[in-house]
Structures are given as C-alpha cells and as structure tokens.
Short mmCIF file of C-alpha atoms in Angstrom, two decimals:
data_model
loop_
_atom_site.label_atom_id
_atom_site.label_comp_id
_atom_site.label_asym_id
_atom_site.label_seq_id
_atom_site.Cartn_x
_atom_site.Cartn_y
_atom_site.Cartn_z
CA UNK I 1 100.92 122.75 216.89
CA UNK I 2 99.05 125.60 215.27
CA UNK I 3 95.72 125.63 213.94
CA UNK I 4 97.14 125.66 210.59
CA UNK I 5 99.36 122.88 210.96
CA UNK I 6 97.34 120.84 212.17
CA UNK I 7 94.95 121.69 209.18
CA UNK I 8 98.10 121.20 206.78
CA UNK I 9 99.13 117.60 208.51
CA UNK I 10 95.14 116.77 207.54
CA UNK I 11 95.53 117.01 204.43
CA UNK I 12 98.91 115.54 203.87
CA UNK I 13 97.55 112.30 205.85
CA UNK I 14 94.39 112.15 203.56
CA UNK I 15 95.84 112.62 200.66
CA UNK I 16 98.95 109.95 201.35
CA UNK I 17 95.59 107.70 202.18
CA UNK I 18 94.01 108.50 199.22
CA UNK I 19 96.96 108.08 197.01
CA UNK I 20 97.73 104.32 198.84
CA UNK I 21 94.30 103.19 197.98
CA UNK I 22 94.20 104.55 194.33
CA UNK I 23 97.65 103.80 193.36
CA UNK I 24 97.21 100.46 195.30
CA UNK I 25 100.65 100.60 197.07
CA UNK I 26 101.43 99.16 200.51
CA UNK I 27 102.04 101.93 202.94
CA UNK I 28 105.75 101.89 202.83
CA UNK I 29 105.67 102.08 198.68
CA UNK I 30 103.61 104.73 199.18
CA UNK I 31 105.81 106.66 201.89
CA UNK I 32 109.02 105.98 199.69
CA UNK I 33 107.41 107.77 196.70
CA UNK I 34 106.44 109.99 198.48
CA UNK I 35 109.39 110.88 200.52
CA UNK I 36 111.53 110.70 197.16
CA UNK I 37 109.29 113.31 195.64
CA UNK I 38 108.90 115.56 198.60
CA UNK I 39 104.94 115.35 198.13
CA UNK I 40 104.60 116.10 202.01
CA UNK I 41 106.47 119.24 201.41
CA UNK I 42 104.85 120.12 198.13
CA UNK I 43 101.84 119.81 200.14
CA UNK I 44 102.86 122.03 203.26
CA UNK I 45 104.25 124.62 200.89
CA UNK I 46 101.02 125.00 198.82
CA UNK I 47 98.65 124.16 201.42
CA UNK I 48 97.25 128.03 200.75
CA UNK I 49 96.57 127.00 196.81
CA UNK I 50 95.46 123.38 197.85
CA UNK I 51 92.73 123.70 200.68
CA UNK I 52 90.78 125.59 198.76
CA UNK I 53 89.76 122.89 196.24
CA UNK I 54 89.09 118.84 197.08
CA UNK I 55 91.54 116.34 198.45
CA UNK I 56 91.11 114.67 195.15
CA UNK I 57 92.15 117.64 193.23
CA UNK I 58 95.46 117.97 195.18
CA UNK I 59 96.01 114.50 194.96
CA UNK I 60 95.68 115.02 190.85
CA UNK I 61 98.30 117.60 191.66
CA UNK I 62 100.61 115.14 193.24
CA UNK I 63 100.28 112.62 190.70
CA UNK I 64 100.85 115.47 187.92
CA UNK I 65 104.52 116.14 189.69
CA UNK I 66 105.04 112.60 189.44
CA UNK I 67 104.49 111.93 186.08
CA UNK I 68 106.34 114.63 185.08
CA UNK I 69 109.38 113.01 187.19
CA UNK I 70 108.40 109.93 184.93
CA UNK I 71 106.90 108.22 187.78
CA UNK I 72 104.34 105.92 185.79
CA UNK I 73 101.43 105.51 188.57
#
C-alpha cells in the first residue's frame, strides 16, 4: 500500500469509529449504512478536500450526505 492509502484507510477507519460511537450503532449498523451510502468511497474520493480539516468535520460531511438521502441519524 502507498503512503497515501494508507493515510486514506486512516481516516476512513476513524471516521467509521467516530460515526459508531456518535450515532450509537453496533458495528454492523454502522458498516451497512455505510456500505449503502458509499461513505468509504466518498471518503477515498475526497480524501484531498477532507485531510485538510478534522476527522469531525468530515464526519459532519458524511452525515450531511446522509441526511440529504433522508437518512435520519
């Protein structure tokens, strides 16, 4: 794995972490939304945008997409 990869996975592991404990979902609720939603790919795909600000500010992003799907979290 490259260096940004591995800097991408990071984030998409803290942020599925963060969103578990917040949202207070078991891990596999929290997997299925996310899988549903393609957050790990939202993630990967604007890791540029993202790692510039906080983990919790991406993880306002990710809850932004989801509300807009009318996922009420």
């Amino acid at each position: 794995m490259s260096e940004r990869q591995l800097d991408i996975a990071d984030m998409q592991c803290w942020v599925f972490r963060m969103a578990q404990l917040k949202w207070e979902l078991s891990p596999k609720e929290c997997a299925k939304l996310f899988k549903k939603y393609d957050i790990l790919g939202f993630i990967s795909k604007c890791y540029e945008f993202l790692h510039v600000s906080s983990y919790n500010c991406a993880l306002e992003d990710v809850e932004d997409i989801l509300k807009a799907n009318g996922v009420n979290i």
